[in-house]
Coordinates of C-alpha atoms in Angstrom, one line a residue:
Chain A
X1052 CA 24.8 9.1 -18.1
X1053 CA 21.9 8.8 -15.5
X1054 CA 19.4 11.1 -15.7
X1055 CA 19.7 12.4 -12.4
X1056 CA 23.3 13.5 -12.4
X1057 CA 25.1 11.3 -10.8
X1058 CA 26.8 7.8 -11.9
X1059 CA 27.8 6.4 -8.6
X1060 CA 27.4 7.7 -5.1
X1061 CA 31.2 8.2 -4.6
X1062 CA 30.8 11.6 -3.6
X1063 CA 31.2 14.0 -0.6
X1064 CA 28.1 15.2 0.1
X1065 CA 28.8 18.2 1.4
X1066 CA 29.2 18.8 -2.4
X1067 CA 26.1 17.7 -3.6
X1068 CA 22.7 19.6 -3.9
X1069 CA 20.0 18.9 -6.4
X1070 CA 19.9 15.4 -7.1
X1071 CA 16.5 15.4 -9.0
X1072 CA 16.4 13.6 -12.5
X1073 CA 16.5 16.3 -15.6
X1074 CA 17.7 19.7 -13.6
X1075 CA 17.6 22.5 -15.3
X1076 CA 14.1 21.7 -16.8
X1077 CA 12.5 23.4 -14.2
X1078 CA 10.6 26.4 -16.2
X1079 CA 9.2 23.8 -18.2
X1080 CA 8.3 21.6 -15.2
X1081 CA 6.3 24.8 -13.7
X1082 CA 4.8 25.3 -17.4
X1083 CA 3.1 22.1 -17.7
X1084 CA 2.3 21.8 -13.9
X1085 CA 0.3 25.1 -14.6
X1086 CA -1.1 23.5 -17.7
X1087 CA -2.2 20.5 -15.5
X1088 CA -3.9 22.8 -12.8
X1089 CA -5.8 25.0 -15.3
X1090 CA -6.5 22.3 -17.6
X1091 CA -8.2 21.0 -14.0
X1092 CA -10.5 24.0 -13.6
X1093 CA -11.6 24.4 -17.2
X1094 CA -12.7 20.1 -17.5
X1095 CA -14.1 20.6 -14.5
X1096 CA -15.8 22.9 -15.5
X1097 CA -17.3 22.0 -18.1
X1098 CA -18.2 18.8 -16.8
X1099 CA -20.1 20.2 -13.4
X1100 CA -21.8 22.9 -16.2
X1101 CA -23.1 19.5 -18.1
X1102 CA -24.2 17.7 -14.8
X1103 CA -26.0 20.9 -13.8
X1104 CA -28.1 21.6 -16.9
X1105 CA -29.3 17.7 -16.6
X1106 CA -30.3 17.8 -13.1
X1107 CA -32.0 21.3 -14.2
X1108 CA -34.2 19.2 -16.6
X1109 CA -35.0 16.1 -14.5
X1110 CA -36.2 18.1 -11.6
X1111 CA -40.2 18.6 -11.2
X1112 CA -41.7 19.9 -8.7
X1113 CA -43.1 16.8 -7.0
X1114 CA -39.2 15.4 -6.7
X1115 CA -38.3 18.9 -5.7
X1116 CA -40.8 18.2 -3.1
X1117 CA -39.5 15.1 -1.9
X1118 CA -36.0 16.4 -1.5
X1119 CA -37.5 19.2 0.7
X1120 CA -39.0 16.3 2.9
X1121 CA -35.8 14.2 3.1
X1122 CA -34.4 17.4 4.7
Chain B
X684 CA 27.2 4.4 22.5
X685 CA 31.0 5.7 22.7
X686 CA 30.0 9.5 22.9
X687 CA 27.3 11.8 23.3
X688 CA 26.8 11.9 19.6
X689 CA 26.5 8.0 19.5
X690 CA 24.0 8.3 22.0
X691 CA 21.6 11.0 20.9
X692 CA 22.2 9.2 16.8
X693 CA 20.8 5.7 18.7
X694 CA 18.4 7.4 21.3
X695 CA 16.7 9.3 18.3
X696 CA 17.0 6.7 15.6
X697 CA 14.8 4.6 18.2
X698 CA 12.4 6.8 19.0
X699 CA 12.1 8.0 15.0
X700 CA 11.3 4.4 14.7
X701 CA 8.8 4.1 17.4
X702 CA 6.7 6.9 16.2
X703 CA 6.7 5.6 12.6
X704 CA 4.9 2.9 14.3
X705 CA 2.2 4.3 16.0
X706 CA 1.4 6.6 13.0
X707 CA 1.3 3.4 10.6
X708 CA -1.2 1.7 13.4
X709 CA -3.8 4.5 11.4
X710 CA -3.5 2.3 8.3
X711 CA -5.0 -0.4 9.8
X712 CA -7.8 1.8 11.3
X713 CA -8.3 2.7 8.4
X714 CA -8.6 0.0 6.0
X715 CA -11.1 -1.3 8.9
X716 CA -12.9 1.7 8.5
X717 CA -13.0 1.9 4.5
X718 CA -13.8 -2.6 4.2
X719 CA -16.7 -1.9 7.0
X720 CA -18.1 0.7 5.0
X721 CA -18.1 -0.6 2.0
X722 CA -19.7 -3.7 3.0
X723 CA -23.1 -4.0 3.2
X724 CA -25.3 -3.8 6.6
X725 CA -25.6 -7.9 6.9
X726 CA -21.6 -8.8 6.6
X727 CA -20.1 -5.6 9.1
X728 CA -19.0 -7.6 11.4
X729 CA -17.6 -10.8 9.5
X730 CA -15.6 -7.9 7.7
X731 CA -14.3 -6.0 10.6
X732 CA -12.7 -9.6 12.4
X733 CA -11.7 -11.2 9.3
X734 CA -9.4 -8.0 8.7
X735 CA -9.1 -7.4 12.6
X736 CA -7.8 -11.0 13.4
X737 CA -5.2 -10.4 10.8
X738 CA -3.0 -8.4 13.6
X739 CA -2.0 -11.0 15.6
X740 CA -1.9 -13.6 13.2
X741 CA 0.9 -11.9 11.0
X742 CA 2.7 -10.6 14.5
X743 CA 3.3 -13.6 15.7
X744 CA 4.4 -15.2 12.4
X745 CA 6.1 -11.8 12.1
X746 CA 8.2 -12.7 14.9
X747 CA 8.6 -16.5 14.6
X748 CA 9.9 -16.8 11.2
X749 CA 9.0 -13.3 8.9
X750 CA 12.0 -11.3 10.2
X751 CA 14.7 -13.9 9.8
X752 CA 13.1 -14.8 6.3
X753 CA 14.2 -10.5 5.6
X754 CA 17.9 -11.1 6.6
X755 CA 18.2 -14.6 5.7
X756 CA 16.8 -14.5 1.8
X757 CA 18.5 -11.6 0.8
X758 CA 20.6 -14.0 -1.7
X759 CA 16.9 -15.7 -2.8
X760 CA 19.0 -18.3 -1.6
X761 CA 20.8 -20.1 -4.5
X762 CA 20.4 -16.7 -6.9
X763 CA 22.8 -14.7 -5.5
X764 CA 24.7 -16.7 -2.9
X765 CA 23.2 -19.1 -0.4
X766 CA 21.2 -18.3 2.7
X767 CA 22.5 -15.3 5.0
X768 CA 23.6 -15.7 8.5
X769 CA 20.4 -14.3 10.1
X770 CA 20.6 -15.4 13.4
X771 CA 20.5 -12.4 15.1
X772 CA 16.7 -12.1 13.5
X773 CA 15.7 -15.8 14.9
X774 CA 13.0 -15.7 17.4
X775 CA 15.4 -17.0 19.9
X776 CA 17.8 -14.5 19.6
X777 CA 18.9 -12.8 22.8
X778 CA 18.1 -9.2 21.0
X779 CA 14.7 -10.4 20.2
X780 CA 13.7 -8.7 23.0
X781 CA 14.7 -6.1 25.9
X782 CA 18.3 -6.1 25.9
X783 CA 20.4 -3.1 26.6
X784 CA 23.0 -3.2 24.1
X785 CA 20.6 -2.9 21.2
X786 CA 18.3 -0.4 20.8
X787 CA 17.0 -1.1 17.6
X788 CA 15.6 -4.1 16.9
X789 CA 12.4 -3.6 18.2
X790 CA 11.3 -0.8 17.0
X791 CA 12.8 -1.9 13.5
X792 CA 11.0 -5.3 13.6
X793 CA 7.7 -3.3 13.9
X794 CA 7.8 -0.9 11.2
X795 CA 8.3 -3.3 9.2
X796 CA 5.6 -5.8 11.0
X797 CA 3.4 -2.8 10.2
X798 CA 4.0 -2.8 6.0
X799 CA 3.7 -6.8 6.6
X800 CA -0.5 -6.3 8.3
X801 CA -0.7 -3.4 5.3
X802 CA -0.1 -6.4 2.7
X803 CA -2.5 -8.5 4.0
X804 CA -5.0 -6.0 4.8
X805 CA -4.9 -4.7 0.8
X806 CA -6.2 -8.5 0.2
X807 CA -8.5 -8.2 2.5
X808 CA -10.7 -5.4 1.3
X809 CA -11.1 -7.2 -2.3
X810 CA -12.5 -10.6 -0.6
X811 CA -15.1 -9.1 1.7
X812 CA -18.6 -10.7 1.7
X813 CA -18.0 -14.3 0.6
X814 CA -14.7 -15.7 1.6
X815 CA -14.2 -17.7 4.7
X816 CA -12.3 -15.5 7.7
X817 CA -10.2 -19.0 8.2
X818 CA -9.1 -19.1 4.4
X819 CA -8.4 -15.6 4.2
X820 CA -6.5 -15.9 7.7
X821 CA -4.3 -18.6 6.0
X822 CA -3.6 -16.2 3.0
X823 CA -2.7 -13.2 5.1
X824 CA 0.1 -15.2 7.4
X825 CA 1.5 -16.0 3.7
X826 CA 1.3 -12.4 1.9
X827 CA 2.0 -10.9 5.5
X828 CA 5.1 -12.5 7.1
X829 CA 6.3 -14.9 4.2
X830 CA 5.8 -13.4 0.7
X831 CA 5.9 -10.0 1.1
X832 CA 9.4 -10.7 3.6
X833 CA 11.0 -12.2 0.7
X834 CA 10.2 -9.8 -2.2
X835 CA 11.9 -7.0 0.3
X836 CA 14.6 -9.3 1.1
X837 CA 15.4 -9.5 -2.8
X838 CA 14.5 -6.0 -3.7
X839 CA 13.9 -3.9 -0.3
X840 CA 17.2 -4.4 1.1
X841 CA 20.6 -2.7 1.3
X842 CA 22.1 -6.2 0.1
X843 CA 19.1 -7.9 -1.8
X844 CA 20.2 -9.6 -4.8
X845 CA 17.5 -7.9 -7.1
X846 CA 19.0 -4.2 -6.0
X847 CA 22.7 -5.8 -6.6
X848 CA 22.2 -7.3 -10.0
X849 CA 19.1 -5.6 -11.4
X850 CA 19.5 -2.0 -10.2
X851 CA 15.9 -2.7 -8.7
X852 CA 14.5 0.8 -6.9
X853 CA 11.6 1.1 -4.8
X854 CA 12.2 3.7 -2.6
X855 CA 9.0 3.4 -0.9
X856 CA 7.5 0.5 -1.9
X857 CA 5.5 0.5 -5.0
X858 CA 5.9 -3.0 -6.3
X859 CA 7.3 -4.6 -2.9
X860 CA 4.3 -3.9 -0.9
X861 CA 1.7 -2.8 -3.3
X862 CA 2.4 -4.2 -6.7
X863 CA 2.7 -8.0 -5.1
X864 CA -0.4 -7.6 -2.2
X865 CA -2.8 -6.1 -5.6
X866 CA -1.2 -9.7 -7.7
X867 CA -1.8 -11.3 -4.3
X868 CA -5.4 -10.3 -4.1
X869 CA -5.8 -10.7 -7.7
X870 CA -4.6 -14.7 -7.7
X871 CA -6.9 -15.3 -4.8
X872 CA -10.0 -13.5 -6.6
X873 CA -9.3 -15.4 -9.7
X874 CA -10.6 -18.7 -7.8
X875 CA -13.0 -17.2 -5.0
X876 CA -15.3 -15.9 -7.6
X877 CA -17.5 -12.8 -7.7
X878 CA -20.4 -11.9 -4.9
X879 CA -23.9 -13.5 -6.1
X880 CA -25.4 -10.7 -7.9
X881 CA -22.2 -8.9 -9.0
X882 CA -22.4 -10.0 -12.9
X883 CA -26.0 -9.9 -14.8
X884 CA -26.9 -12.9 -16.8
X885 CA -25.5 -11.4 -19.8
X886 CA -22.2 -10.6 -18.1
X887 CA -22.5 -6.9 -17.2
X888 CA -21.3 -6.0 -14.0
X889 CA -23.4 -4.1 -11.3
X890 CA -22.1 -1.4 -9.0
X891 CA -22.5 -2.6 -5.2
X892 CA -22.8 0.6 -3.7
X893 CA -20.6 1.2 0.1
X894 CA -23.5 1.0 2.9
X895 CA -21.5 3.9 4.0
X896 CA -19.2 6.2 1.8
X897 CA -18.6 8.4 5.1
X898 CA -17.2 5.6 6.1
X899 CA -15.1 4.2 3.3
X900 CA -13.8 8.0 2.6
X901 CA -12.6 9.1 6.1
X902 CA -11.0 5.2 6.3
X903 CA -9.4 6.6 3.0
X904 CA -8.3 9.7 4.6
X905 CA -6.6 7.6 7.9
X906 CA -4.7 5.5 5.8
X907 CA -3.4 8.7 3.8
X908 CA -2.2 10.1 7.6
X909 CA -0.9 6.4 8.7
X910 CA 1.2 6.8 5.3
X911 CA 2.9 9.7 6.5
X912 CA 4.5 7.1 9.3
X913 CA 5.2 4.8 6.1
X914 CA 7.3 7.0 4.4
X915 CA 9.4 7.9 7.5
X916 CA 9.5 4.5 8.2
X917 CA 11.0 3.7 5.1
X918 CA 14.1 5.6 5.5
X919 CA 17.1 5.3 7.5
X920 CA 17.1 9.0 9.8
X921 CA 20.4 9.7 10.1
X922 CA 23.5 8.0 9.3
X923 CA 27.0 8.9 7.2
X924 CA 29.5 7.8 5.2
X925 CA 31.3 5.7 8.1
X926 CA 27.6 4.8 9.9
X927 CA 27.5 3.0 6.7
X928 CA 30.5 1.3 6.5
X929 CA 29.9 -0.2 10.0
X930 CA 26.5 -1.2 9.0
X931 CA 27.2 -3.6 5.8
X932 CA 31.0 -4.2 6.5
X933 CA 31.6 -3.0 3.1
X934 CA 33.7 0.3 2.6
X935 CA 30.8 2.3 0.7
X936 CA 32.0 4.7 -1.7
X937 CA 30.2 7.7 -0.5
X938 CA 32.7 10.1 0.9
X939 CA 33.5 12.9 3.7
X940 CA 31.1 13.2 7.2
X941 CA 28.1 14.5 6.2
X942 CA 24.7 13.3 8.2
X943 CA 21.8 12.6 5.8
X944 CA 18.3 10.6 5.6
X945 CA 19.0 7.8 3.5
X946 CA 16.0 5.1 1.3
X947 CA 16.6 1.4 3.1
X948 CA 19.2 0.9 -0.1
X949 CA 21.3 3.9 2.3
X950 CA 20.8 6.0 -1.1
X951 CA 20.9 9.5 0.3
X952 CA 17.6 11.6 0.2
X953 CA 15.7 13.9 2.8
X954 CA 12.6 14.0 4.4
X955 CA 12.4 17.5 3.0
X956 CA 12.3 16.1 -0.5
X957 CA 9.8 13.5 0.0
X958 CA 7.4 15.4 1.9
X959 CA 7.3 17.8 -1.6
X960 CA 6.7 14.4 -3.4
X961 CA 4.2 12.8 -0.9
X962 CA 2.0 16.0 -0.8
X963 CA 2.3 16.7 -4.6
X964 CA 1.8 12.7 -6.1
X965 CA -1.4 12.9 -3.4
X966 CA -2.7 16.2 -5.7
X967 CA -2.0 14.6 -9.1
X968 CA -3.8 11.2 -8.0
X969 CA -6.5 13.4 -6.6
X970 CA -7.0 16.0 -9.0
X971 CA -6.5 12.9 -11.8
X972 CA -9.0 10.4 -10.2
X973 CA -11.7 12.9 -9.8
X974 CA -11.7 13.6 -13.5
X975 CA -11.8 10.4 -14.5
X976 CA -14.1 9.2 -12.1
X977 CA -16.7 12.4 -13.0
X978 CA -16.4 13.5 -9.2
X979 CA -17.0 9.7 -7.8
X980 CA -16.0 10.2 -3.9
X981 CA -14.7 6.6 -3.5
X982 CA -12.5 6.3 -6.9
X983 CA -11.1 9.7 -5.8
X984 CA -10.0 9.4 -2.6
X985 CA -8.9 5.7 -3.9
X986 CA -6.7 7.8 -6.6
X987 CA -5.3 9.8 -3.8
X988 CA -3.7 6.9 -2.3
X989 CA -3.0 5.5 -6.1
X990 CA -1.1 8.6 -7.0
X991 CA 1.2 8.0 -3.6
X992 CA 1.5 4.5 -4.7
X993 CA 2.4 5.1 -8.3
X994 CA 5.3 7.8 -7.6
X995 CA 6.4 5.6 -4.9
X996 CA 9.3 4.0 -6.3
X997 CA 10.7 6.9 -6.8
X998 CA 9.6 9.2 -4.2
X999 CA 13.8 9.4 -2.8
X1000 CA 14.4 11.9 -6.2
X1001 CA 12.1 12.9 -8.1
X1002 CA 10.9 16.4 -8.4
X1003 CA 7.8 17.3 -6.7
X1004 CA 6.3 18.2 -10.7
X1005 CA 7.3 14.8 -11.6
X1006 CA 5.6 12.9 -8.7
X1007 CA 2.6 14.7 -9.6
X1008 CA 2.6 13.7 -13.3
X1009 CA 3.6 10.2 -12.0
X1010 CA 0.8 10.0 -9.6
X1011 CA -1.7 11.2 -12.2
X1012 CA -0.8 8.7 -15.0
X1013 CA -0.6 5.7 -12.4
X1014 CA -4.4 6.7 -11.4
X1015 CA -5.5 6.8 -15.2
X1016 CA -4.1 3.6 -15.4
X1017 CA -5.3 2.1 -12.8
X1018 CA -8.7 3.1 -12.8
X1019 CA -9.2 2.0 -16.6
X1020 CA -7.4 -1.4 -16.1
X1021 CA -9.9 -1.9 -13.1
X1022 CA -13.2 -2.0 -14.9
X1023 CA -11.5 -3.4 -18.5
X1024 CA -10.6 -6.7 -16.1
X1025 CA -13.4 -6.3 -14.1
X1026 CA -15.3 -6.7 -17.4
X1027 CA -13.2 -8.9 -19.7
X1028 CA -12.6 -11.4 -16.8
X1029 CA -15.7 -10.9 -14.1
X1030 CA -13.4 -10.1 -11.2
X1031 CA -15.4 -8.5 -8.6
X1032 CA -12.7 -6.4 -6.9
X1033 CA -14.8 -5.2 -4.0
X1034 CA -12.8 -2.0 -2.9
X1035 CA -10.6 -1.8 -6.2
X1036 CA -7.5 -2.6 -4.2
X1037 CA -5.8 -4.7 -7.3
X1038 CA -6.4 -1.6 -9.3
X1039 CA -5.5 1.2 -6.5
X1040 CA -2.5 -1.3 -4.9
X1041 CA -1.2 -4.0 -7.7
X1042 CA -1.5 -1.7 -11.2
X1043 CA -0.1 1.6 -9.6
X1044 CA 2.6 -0.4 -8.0
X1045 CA 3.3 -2.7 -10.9
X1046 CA 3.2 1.1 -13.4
X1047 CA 5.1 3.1 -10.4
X1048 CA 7.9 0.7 -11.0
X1049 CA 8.0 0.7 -14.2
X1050 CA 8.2 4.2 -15.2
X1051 CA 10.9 4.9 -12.3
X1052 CA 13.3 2.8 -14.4
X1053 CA 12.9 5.8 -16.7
X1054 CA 13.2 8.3 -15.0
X1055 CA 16.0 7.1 -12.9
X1056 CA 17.6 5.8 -15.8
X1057 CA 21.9 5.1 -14.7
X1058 CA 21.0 6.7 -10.8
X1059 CA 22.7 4.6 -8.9
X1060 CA 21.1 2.5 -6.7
X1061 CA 23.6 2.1 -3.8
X1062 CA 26.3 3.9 -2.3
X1063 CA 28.5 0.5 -1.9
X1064 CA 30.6 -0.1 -5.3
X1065 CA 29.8 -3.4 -7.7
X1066 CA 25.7 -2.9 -7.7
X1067 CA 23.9 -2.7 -11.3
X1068 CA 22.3 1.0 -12.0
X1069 CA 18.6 1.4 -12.1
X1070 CA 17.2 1.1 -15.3
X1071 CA 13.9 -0.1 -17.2
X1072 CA 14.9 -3.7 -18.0
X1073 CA 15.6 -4.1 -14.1
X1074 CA 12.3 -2.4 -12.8
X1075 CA 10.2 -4.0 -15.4
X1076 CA 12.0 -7.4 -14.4
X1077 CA 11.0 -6.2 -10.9
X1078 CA 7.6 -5.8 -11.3
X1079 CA 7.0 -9.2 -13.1
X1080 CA 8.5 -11.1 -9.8
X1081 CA 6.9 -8.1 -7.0
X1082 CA 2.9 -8.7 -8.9
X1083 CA 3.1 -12.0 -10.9
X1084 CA 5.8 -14.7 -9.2
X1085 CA 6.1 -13.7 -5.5
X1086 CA 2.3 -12.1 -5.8
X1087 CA -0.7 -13.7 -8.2
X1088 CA 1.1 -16.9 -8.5
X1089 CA 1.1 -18.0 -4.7
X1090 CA -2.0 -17.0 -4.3
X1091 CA -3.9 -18.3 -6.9
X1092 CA -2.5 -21.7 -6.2
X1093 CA -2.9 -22.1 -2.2
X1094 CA -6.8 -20.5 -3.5
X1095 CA -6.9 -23.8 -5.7
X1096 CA -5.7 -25.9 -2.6
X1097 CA -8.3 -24.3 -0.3
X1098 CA -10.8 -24.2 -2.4
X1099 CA -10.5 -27.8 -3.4
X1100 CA -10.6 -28.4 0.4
X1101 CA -14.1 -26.6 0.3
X1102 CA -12.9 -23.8 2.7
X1103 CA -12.2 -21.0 0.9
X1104 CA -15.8 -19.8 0.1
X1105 CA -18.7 -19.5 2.6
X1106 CA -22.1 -21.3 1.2
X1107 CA -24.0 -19.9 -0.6
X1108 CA -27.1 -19.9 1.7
X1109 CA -24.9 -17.9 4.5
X1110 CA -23.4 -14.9 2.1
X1111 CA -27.2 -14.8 0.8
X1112 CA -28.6 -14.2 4.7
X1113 CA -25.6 -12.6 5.3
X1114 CA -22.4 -13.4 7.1
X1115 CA -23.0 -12.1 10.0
X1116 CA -26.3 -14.2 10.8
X1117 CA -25.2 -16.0 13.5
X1118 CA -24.2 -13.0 15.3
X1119 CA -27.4 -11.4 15.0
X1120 CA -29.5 -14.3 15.6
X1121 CA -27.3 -14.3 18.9
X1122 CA -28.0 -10.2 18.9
X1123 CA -31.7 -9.9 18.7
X1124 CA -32.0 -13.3 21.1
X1125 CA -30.4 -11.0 24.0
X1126 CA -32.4 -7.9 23.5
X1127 CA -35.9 -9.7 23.0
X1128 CA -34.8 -11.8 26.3
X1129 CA -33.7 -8.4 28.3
X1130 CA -36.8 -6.7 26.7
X1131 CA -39.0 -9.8 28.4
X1132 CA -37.2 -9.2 31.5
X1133 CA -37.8 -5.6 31.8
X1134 CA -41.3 -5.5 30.8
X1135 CA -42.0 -8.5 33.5
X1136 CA -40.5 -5.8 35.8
X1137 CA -43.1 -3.1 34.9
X1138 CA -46.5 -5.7 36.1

């Protein structure tokens, strides 16, 4: 059985519609593509908080200084 | 053209052709775009002419022998039959040029001249800064109009023996233009060796940072829009049940009169569908590559393109939510495989393009056996299936036999010859010394001249 529905391509297909593999799974599909895109913001996140607080530490103000003049 | 409806199916199957073309041309602006800025300030232009030059190179190869090697192979010869009547595709052919019963050659030879200067410009971008533009030249007629022509006559071809007896998918290209042009560039890196200063004593690998990563990430961003003219390019527009009888000779066993899109197998799909799955395996490469990378501009844009590559294969079918997931394990992949051989084997990959090209690809293939697992992979009756065994089979010949192995031996050949690397002295001053010598000769002599001008 192929995963997509159909065995052969001896159809009409004016009687054909989906033809994506494992119809019928879409809730699920929309549940973990939702998992993906908030999983997104929330390693991001974190990640950008982390880069943030290092940057905060390393800066002094003569480097500060020298951003300012780099424009 | 019989009827009105012949007429406007040719008229607009030629012109759907014609503008694939002129979007793809963006590809190659791009890749000059991305290999110019990722060089450094001392090899710009030796980059931009040793990809540049490429164009005519593989056209006119293209048209002397690449195009009849496409019809003409489809058997391997002496796999699946012997070699195919192709004469039509000869460069002698009366419809090798204007001719007003066909309408379609033309415009079909160039899309598909256009994936052959995308081959060789993938290769190109990973040799920058130290091989010689006359080696490289050598290697892109080969990738260009002879190896990449026959991995699509065995596995991108409505008759190609791999699609026949080994299912083999690749709805837009994965392994047959990717996965064998990143084994391509990775049998040629193999013997050109890394740029001077690219390993530490000890063995640890240095970034070499883009002069400009404007540069490489709006390149990134063109080829993106010139792959919008790829994926057209790949399918037939519009043709039915009968269209496709006429075509291959063979009574398909689709039924009825319905019009639709059809992959170059003459699967049916739509341009609907794939526009979901283009759009959405972009996101998941993006959205993938940038956590991965921590936010790295040039590994994320790269994973853009990876995630298209990777759901590739597959692109005719799948759900948009599936491309996504497709395009964001490819990019993992990929981008982890890069710096493991990069380490393990001290490849300098200078743009990542076997990673981005050759491991998506080879992966995209793969994991479409799965998930296509028992589609069929024609509408004409006696053709295997798709399945894993025949995509992983697929992948081995696309990166390994048709890709790395060539490669990697003509590289032994030319490098033997003691033309496939520049000297040493030249990639230290920089590869485009002559040229500026040349440069700063004429402005200190017009300078002279138009300060004599001022006494």
């Amino acid at each position: 059985m192929s995963t997509m529905g159909l065995d052969s391509w001896a159809v009409d297909l004016k009687d054909v519609g989906t033809v994506y593999p494992f119809a019928g799974s879409e809730v699920l599909m929309v549940i973990i593509c939702l998992v993906f895109w908030l999983g997104f913001h929330v390693y991001q996140l974190k990640a950008e908080n982390a880069q943030w607080d290092d940057s905060s530490h390393d800066a002094d103000d003569a480097s500060a200084s020298d951003s300012i003049d780099r424009y | 053209m019989g009827n009105n409806l012949d007429a406007l199916t040719t008229i607009f199957t030629e012109f759907y052709y014609w503008v694939t073309v002129v979007f793809m041309f963006l590809i190659h602006a791009g890749f000059l775009m991305y290999e110019v800025g990722a060089s450094r300030r001392r090899n710009h232009m030796h980059t931009l002419m040793k990809n540049a030059m490429l164009i005519p190179l593989v056209t006119v190869t293209w048209f002397l022998f690449g195009w009849w090697i496409y019809f003409a192979f489809i058997n391997g010869p002496g796999i699946n039959g012997g070699l195919a009547d192709a004469g039509f595709a000869a460069p002698f052919a009366d419809i090798m040029g204007v001719n007003l019963q066909d309408h379609i050659s033309g415009v079909f030879w160039a899309a598909f001249l256009l994936f052959s200067w995308t081959a060789a410009s993938i290769v190109s971008g990973s040799v920058i800064e130290r091989i010689r533009s006359g080696a490289f030249w050598i290697h892109a007629v080969l990738i260009g109009s002879v190896f990449w022509t026959i991995d699509a006559a065995w596995g991108w071809s409505a008759s190609g023996w791999m699609v026949q007896l080994l299912g083999y998918h690749d709805a837009y290209a994965s392994g047959v233009i990717h996965a064998i042009a990143g084994g391509y560039a990775l049998g040629v890196l193999v013997v050109l060796g890394p740029r001077l200063g690219k390993f530490a004593a000890d063995g640890t690998p240095r970034d070499i940072p883009p002069h400009n990563p404007w540069m490489v990430v709006l390149g990134l961003f063109m080829i993106y829009t010139g792959f919008w003219g790829f994926y057209a390019a790949c399918n037939v527009p519009i043709i039915n049940a009968a269209g496709i009888g006429g075509l291959m000779g063979v009574t398909p066993e689709l039924v009825g009169e319905t019009f639709t899109a059809t992959t170059i197998y003459l699967t049916p799909t739509t341009l609907s569908g794939i526009t979901f799955n283009f759009l959405m395996s972009l996101s998941g490469g993006l959205m993938v590559a940038y956590l991965i990378s921590k936010g790295d501009a040039f590994w994320t844009f790269s994973g853009g393109l990876a995630g298209i590559i990777t759901a590739s294969a597959g692109n005719d079918l799948y759900h948009p939510i599936q491309a996504m997931i497709i395009g964001g394990i490819g990019v993992a992949i990929a981008y982890k495989m890069h710096f493991w051989v990069e380490r393990r084997f001290k490849i300098d990959d200078a743009v990542g393009a076997v990673a981005v090209h050759g491991y998506a690809g080879f992966v995209g293939v793969v994991i479409c056996g799965f998930m296509l697992w028992g589609a069929p992979s024609s509408p004409l009756p006696g053709y295997a299936t798709i399945n894993p065994i025949g995509q992983f089979i697929g992948a081995v010949i696309m990166f390994g036999v048709l890709g790395f192995l060539p490669a990697w031996i003509v590289s032994k050949i030319l490098d033997k010859a003691g033309i496939l690397r520049v000297p040493q002295r030249a990639e230290l001053q920089g590869l485009d010394y002559h040229d500026e010598a040349a440069y700063n000769a004429a402005v200190a002599d017009v300078q002279a001249a138009e300060k004599a001008a001022l006494k």
